[in-house]
Coordinates of N, CA and C in Angstrom, one line a residue:
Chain I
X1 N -7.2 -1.2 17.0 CA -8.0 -0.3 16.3 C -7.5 -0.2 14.8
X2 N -8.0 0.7 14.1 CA -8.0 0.9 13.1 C -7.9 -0.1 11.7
X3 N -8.9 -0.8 12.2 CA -9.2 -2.2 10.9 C -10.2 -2.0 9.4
X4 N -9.8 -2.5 8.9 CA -10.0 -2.7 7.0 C -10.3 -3.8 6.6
X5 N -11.7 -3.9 6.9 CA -11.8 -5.1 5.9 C -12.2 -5.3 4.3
X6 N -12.0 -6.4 3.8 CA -12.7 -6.3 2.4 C -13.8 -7.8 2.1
X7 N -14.4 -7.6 1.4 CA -15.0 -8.5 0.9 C -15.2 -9.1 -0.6
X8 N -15.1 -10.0 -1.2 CA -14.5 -11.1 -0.7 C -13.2 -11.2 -0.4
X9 N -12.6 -12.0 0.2 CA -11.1 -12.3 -0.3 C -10.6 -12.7 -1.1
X10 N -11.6 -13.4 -1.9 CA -11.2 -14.0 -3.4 C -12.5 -13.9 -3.9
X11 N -12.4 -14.3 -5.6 CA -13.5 -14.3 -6.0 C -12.9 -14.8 -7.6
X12 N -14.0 -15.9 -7.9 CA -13.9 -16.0 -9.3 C -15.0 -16.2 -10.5
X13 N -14.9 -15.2 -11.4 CA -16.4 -14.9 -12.2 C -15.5 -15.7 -13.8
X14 N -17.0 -15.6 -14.8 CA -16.7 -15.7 -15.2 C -16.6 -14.4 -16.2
X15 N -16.1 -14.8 -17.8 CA -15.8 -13.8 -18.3 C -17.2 -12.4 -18.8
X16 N -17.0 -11.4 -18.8 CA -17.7 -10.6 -19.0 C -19.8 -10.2 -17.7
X17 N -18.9 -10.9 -17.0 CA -19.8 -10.8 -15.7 C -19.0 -9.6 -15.1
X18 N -19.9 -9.1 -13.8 CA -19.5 -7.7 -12.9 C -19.3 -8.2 -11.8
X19 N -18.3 -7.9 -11.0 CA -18.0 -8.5 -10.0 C -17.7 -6.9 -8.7
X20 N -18.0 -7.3 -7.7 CA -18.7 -6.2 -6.4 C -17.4 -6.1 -5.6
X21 N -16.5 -5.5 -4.6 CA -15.8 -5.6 -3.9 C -16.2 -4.5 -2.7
X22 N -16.5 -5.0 -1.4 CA -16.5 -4.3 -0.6 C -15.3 -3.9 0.4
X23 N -15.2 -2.2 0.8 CA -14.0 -2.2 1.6 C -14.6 -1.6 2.9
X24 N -14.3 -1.9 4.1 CA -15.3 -0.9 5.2 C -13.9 -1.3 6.1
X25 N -13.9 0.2 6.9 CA -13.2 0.5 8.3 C -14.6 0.1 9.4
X26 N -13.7 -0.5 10.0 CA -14.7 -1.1 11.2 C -14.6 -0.4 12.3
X27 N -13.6 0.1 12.8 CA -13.5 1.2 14.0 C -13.5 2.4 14.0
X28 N -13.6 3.1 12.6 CA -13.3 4.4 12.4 C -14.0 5.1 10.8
X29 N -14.3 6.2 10.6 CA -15.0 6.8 9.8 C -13.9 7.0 9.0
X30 N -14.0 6.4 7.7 CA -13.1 7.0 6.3 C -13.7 8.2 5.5
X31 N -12.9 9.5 5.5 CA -13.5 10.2 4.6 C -13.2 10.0 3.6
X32 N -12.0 9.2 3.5 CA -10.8 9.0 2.1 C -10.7 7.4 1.8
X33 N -11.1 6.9 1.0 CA -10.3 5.3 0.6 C -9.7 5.6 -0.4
X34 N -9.0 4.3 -0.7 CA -8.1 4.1 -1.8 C -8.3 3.3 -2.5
X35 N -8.3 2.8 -3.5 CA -8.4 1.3 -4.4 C -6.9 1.3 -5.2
X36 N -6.5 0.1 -4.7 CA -5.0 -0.2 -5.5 C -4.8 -1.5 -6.0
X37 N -4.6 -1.9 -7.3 CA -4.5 -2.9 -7.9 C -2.8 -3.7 -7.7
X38 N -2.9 -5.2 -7.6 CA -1.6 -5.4 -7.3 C -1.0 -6.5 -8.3
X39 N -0.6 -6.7 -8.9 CA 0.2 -7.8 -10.0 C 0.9 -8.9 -9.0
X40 N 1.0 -10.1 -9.8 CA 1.9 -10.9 -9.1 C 3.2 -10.3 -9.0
X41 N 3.8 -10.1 -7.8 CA 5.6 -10.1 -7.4 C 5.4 -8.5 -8.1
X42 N 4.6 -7.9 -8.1 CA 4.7 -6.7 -8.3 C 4.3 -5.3 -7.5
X43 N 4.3 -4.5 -7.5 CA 3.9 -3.6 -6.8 C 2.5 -3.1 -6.4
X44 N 2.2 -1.8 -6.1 CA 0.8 -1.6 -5.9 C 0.7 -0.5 -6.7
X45 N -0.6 -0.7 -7.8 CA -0.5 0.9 -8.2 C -1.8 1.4 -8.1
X46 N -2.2 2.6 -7.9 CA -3.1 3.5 -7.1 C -4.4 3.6 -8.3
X47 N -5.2 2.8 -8.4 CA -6.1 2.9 -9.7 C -7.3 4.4 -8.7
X48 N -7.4 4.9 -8.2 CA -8.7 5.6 -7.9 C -8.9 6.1 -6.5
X49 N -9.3 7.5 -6.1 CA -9.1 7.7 -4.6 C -10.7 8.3 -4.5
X50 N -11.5 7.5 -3.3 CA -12.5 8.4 -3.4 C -13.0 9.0 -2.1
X51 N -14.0 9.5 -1.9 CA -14.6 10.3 -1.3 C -15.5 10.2 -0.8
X52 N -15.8 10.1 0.9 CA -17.3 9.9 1.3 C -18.3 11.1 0.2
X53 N -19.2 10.8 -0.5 CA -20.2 11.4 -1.1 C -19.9 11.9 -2.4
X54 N -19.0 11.7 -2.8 CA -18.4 12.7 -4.2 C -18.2 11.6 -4.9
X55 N -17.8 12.2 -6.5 CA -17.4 11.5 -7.6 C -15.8 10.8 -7.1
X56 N -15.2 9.5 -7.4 CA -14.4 9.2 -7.6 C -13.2 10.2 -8.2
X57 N -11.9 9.9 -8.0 CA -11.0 10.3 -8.8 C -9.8 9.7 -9.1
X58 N -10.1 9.4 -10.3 CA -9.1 8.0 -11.5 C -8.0 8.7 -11.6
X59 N -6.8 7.4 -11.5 CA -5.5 7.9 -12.3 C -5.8 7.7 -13.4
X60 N -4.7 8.3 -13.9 CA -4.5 8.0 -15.7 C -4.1 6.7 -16.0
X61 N -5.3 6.2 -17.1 CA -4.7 5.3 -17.7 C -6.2 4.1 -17.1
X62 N -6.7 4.7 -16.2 CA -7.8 3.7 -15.7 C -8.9 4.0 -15.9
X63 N -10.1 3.4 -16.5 CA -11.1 3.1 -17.3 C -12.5 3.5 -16.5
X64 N -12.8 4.2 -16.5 CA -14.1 5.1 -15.6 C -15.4 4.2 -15.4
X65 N -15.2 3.5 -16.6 CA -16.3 2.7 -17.1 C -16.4 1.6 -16.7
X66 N -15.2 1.3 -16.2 CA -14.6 -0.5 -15.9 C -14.6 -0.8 -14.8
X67 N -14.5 0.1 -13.8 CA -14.1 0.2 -12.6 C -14.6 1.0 -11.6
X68 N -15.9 1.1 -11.4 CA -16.7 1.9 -11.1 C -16.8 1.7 -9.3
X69 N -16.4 3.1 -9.0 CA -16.7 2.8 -7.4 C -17.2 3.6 -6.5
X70 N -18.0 3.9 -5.8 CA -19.1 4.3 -4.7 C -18.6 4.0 -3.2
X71 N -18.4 5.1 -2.4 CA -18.2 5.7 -1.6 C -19.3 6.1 -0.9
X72 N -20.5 5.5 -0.3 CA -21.8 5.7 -0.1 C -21.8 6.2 1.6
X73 N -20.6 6.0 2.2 CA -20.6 6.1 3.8 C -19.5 5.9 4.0
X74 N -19.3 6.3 5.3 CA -18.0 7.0 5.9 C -17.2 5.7 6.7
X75 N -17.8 4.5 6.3 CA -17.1 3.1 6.3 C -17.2 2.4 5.3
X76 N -18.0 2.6 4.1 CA -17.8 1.8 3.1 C -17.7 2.1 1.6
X77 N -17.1 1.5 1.2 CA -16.4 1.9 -0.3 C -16.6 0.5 -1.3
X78 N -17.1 1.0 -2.2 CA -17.4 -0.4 -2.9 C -16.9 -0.2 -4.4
X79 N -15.8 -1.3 -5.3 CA -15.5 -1.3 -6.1 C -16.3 -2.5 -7.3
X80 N -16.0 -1.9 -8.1 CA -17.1 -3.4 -9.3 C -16.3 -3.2 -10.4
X81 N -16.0 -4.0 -10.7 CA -15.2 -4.4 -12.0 C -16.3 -4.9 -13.0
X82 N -16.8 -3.7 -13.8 CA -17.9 -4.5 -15.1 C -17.1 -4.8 -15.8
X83 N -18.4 -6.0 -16.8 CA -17.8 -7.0 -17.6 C -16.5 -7.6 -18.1
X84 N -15.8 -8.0 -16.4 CA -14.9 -8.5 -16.4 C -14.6 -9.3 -17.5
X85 N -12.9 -9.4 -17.7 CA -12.3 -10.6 -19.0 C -11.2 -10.5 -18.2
X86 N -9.9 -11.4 -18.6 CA -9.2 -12.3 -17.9 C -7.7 -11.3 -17.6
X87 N -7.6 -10.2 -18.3 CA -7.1 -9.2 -17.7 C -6.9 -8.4 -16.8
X88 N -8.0 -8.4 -15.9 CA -9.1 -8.1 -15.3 C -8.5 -8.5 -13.5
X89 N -8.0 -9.9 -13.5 CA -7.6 -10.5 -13.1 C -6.3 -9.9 -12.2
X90 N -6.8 -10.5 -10.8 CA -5.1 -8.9 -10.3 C -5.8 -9.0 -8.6
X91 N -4.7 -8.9 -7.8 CA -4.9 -8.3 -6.5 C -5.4 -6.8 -5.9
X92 N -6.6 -6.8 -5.9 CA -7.3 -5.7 -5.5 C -7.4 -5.0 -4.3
X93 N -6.5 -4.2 -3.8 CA -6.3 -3.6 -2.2 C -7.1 -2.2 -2.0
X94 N -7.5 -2.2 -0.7 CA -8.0 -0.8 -0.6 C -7.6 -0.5 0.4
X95 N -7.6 0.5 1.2 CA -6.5 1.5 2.1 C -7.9 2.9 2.7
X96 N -8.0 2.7 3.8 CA -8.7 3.9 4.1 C -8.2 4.8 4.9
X97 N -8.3 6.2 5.1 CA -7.9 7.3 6.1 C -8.8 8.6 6.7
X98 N -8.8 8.4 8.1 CA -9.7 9.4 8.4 C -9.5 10.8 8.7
X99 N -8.4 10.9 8.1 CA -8.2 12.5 8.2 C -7.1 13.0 7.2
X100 N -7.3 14.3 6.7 CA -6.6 14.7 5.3 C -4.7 15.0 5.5
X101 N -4.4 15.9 7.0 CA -3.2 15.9 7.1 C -2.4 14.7 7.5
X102 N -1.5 14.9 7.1 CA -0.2 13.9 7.2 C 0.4 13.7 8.4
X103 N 0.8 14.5 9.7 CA 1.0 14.5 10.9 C 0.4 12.9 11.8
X104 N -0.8 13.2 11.5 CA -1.5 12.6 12.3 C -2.8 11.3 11.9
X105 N -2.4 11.3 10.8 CA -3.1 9.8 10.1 C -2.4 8.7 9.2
X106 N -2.6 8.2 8.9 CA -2.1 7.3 8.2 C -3.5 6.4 7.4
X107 N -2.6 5.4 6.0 CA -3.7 4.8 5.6 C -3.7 3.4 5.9
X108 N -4.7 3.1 6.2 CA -4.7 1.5 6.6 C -5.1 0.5 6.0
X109 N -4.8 -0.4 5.4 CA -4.8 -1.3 4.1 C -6.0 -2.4 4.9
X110 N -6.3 -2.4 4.0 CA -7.2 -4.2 3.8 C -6.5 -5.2 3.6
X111 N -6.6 -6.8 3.9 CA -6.7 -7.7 3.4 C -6.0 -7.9 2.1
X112 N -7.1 -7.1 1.0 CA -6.6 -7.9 0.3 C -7.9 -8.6 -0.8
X113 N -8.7 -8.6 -2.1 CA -9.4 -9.4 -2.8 C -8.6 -10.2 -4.2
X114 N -8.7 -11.5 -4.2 CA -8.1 -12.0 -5.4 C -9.3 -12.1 -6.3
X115 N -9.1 -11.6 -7.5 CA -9.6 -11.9 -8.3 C -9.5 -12.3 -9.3
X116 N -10.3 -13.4 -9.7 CA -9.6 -14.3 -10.9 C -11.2 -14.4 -12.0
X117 N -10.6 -14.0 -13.4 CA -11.6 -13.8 -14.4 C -10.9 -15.2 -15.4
X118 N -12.3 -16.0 -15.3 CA -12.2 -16.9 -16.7 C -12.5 -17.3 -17.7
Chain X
X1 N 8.7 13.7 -12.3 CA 8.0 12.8 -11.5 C 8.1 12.1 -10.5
X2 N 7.0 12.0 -9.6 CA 7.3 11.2 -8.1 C 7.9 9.7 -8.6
X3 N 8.3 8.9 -7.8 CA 8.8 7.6 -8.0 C 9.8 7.3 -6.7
X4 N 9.5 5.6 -6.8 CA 10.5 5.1 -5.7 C 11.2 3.8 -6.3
X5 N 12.3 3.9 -5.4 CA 12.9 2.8 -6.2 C 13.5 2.0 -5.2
X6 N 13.4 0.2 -5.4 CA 13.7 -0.6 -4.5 C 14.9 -1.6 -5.1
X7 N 16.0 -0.9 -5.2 CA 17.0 -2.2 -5.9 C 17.1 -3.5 -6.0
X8 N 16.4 -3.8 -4.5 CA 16.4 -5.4 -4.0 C 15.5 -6.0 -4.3
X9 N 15.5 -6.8 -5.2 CA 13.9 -7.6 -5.5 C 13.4 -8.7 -4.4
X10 N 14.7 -9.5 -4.2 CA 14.5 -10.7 -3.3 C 16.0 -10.5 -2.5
X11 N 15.8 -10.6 -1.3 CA 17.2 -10.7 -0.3 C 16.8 -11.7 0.6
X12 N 17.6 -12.3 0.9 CA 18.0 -14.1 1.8 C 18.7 -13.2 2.9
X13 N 18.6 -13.5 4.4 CA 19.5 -13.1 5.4 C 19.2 -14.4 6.4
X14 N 20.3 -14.7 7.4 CA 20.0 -16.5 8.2 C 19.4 -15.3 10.0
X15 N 18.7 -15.9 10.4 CA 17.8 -15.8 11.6 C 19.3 -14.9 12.4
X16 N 18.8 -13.5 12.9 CA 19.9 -13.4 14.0 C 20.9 -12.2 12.9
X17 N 21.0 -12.2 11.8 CA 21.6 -11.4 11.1 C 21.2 -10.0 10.9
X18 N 21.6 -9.4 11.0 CA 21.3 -7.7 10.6 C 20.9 -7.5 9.0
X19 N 19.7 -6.2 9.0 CA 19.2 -6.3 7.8 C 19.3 -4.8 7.5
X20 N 19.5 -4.5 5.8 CA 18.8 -3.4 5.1 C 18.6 -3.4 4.2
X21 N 17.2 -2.6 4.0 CA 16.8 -2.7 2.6 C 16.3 -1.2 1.9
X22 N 17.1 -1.6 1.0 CA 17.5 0.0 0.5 C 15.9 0.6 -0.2
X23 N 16.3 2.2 -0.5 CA 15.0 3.1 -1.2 C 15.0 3.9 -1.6
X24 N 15.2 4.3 -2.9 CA 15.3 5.4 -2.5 C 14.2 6.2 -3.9
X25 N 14.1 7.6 -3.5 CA 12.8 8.2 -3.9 C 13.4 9.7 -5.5
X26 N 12.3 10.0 -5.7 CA 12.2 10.7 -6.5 C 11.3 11.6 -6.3
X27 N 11.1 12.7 -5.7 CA 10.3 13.9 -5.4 C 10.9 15.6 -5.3
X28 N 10.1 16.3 -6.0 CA 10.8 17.3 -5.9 C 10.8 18.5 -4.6
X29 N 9.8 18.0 -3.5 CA 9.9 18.9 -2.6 C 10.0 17.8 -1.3
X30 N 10.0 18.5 0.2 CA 10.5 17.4 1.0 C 9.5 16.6 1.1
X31 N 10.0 15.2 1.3 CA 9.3 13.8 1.3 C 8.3 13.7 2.2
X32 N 7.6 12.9 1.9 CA 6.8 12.1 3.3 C 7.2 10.5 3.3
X33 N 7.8 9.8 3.6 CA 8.3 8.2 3.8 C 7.5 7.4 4.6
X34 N 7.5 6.3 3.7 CA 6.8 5.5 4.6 C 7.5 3.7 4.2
X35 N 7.4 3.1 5.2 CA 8.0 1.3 5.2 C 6.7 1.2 5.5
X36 N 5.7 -0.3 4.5 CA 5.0 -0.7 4.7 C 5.3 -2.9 4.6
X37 N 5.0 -3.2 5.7 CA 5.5 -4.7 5.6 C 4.1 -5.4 5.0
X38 N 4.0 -6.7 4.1 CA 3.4 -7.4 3.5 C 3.4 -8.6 3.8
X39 N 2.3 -9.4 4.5 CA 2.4 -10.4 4.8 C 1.4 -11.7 4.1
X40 N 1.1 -12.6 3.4 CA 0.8 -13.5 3.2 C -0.4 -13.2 3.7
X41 N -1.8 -12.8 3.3 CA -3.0 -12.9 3.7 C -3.6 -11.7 4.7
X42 N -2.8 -11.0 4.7 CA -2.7 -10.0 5.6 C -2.1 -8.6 4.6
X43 N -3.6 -7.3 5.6 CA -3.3 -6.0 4.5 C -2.2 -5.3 5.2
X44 N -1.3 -4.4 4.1 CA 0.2 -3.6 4.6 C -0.5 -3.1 5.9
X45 N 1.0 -3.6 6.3 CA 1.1 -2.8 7.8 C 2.2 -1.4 8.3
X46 N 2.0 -0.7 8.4 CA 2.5 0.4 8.3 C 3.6 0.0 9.5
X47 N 5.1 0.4 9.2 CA 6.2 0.0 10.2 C 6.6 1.3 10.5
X48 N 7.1 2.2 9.6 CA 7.0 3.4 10.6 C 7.0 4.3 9.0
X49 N 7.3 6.0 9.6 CA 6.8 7.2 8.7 C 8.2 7.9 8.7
X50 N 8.0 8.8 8.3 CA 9.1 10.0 8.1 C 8.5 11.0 7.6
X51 N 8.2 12.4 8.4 CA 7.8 13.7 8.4 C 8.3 14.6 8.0
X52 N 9.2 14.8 8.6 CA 10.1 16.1 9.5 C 10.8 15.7 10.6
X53 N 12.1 16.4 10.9 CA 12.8 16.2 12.2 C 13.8 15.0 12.5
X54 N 13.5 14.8 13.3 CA 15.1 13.4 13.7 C 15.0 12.6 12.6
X55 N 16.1 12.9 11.2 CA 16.2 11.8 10.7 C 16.1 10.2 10.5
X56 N 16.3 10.0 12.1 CA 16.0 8.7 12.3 C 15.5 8.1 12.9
X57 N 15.0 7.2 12.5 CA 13.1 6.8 12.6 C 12.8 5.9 13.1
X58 N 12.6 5.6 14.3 CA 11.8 4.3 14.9 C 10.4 3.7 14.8
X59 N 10.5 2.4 14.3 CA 9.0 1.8 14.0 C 8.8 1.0 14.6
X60 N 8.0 -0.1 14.5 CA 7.3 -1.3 15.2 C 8.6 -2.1 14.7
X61 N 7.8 -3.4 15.6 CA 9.0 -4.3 15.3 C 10.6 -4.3 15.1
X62 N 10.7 -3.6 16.0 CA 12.6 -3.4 16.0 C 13.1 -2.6 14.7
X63 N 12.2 -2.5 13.9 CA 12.8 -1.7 12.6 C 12.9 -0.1 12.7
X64 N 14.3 0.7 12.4 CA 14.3 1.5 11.9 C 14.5 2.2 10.6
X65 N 14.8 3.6 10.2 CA 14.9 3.6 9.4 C 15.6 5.3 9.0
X66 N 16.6 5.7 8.3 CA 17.5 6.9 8.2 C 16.8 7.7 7.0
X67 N 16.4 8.9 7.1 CA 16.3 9.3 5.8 C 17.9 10.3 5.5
X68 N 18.1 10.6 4.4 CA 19.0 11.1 4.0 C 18.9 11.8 2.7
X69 N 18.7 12.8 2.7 CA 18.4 13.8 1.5 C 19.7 13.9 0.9
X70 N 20.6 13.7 0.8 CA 21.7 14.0 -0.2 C 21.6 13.2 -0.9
X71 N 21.1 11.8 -0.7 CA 21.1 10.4 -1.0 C 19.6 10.1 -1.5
X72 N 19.0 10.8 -1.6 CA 17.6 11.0 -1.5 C 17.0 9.0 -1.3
X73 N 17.6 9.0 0.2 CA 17.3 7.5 0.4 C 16.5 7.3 1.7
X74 N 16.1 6.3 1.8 CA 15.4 6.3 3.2 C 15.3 4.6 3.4
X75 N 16.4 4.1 4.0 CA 16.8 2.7 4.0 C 16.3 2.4 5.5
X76 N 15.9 0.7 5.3 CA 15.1 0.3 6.6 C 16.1 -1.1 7.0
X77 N 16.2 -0.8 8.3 CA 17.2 -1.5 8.9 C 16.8 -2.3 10.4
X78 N 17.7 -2.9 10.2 CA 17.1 -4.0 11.6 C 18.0 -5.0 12.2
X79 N 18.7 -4.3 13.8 CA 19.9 -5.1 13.7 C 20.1 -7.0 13.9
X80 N 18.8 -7.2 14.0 CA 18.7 -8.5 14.4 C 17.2 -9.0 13.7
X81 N 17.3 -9.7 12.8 CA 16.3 -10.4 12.1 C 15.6 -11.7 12.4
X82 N 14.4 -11.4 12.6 CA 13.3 -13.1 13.2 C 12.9 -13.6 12.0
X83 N 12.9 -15.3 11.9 CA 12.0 -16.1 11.3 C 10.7 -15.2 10.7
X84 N 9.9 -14.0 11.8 CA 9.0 -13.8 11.4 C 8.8 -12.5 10.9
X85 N 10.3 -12.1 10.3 CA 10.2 -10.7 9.5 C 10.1 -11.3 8.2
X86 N 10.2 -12.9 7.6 CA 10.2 -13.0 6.1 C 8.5 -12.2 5.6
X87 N 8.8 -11.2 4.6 CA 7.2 -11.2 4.2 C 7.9 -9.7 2.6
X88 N 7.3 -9.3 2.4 CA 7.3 -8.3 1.6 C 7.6 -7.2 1.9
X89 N 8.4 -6.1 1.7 CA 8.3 -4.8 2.0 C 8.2 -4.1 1.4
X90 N 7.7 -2.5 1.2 CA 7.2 -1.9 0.5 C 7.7 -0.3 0.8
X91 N 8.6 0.6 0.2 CA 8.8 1.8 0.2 C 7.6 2.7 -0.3
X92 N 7.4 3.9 -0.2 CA 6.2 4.4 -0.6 C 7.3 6.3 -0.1
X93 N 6.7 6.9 -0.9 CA 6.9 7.9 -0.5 C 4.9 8.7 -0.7
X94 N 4.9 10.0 -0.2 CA 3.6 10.4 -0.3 C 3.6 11.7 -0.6
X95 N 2.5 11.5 -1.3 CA 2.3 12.8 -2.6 C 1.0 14.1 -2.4
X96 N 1.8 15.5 -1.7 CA 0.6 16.2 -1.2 C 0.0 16.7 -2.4
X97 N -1.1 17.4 -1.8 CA -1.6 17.8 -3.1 C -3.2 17.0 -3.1
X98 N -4.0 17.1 -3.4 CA -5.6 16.5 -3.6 C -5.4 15.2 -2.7
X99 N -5.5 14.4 -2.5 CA -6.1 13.7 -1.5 C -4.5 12.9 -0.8
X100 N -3.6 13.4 -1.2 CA -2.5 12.9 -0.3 C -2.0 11.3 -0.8
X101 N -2.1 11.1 -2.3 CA -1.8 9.8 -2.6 C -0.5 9.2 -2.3
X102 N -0.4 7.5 -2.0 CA 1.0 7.2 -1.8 C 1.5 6.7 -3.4
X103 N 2.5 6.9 -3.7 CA 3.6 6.0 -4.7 C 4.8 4.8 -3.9
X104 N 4.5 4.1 -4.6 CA 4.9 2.5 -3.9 C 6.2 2.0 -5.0
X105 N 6.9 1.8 -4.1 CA 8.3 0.9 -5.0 C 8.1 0.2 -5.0
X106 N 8.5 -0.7 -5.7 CA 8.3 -2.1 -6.5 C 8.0 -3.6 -5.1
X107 N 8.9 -3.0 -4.4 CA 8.5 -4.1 -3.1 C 9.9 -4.7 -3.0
X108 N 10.7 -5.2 -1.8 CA 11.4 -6.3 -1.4 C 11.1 -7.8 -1.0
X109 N 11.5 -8.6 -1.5 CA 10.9 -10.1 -0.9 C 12.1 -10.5 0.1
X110 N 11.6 -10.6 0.9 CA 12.7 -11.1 2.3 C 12.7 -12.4 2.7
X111 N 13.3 -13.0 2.7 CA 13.8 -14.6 3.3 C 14.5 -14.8 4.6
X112 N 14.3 -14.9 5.4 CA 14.7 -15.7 6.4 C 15.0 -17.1 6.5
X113 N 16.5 -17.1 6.5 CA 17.1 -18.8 6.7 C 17.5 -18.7 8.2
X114 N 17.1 -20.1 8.6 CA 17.1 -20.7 10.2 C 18.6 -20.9 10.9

């Protein structure tokens, strides 16, 4: 149980195109996903948490405009990278959780999308 | 500020050896911990947590793990290591507050020699 998938697994556009990422829990209703960007040999860092039905909520330092993502149902979460450029470029993870306390849930990662801007 | 910190970038241990891989955190009230393993094509897998209570923490896969607040560390250990623990690991501590976000240390790269 408790599976995350993403779509695609890779993907490569070219420069200043939009590119789609889908994340859906297959066994269980997310009220919460995550979107976390990953660097080579580097770590994960937490670009955006959202919300079945509500506005997204950005860390600092990440672009509202750039990175636009919808939360439309309680398995799916969808990220889009407008007019991608080659910076752009990065391992894209998402992480869902169906419940708010800490006791009794945990987040469950995806896969995994590469994205490569050229 | 929250933060974690993974000293080890890359560690080598041979099949059969005992492992730990150190962690330690930066938060100002008690923690939430978490070991998450990384595998090659495959999303983190949660090995085990740290709450509250018995310091010491049993997860999947043979791995445990001690928290220690003097040390403000929470090192993951494993007395006997497989071919198929090489992969990435990942400290995280977790941050209450609005939607319960994690902070992720930098990651370990683990090697396994035969």
């Amino acid at each position: 149980g408790a599976v995350v998938s993403q779509h695609p697994s890779w993907v490569i556009c070219k420069s200043g195109t939009s590119v789609k990422i889908e994340c859906r829990s297959l066994d269980f209703q997310a009220t919460t996903m995550f979107w976390y960007r990953q660097f080579p040999k580097q770590s994960l860092m937490l670009m955006a948490t959202s919300n079945e039905g509500s506005k997204a909520t950005y860390e600092q330092g990440v672009e509202k405009d750039k990175f636009l993502i919808n939360h439309a149902s309680l398995t799916l979460s969808t990220l889009t990278v407008t007019s991608a450029h080659p910076e752009d470029s990065s391992f894209y993870i998402c992480s869902a959780r169906d419940r708010a306390g800490w006791n009794t849930d945990t987040q469950y990662f995806g896969p995994g999308t590469r994205l490569t801007v050229l | 500020a929250q933060s974690v910190t993974q000293p080890d970038i890359h560690i080598t241990v041979s099949e059969g050896a005992s492992l730990e891989l150190r962690c330690n955190y930066s938060y100002g009230a008690t923690p939430y911990l978490f070991w998450y393993v990384q595998s090659p094509g495959q999303g983190l897998q949660l090995l085990l947590k740290y709450f509250s209570g018995d310091t010491l923490v049993q997860g999947i896969k043979g791995f445990e793990a001690e928290f220690k607040r003097s040390q403000s560390s929470f090192n993951l250990r494993k007395p006997s290591v497989h071919w198929s623990d090489a992969a990435e690991y990942f400290c995280a501590v977790g941050v209450l507050g609005g939607y319960n976000k994690l902070i992720f240390g930098a990651g370990t790269r683990l090697a396994v020699h035969p």
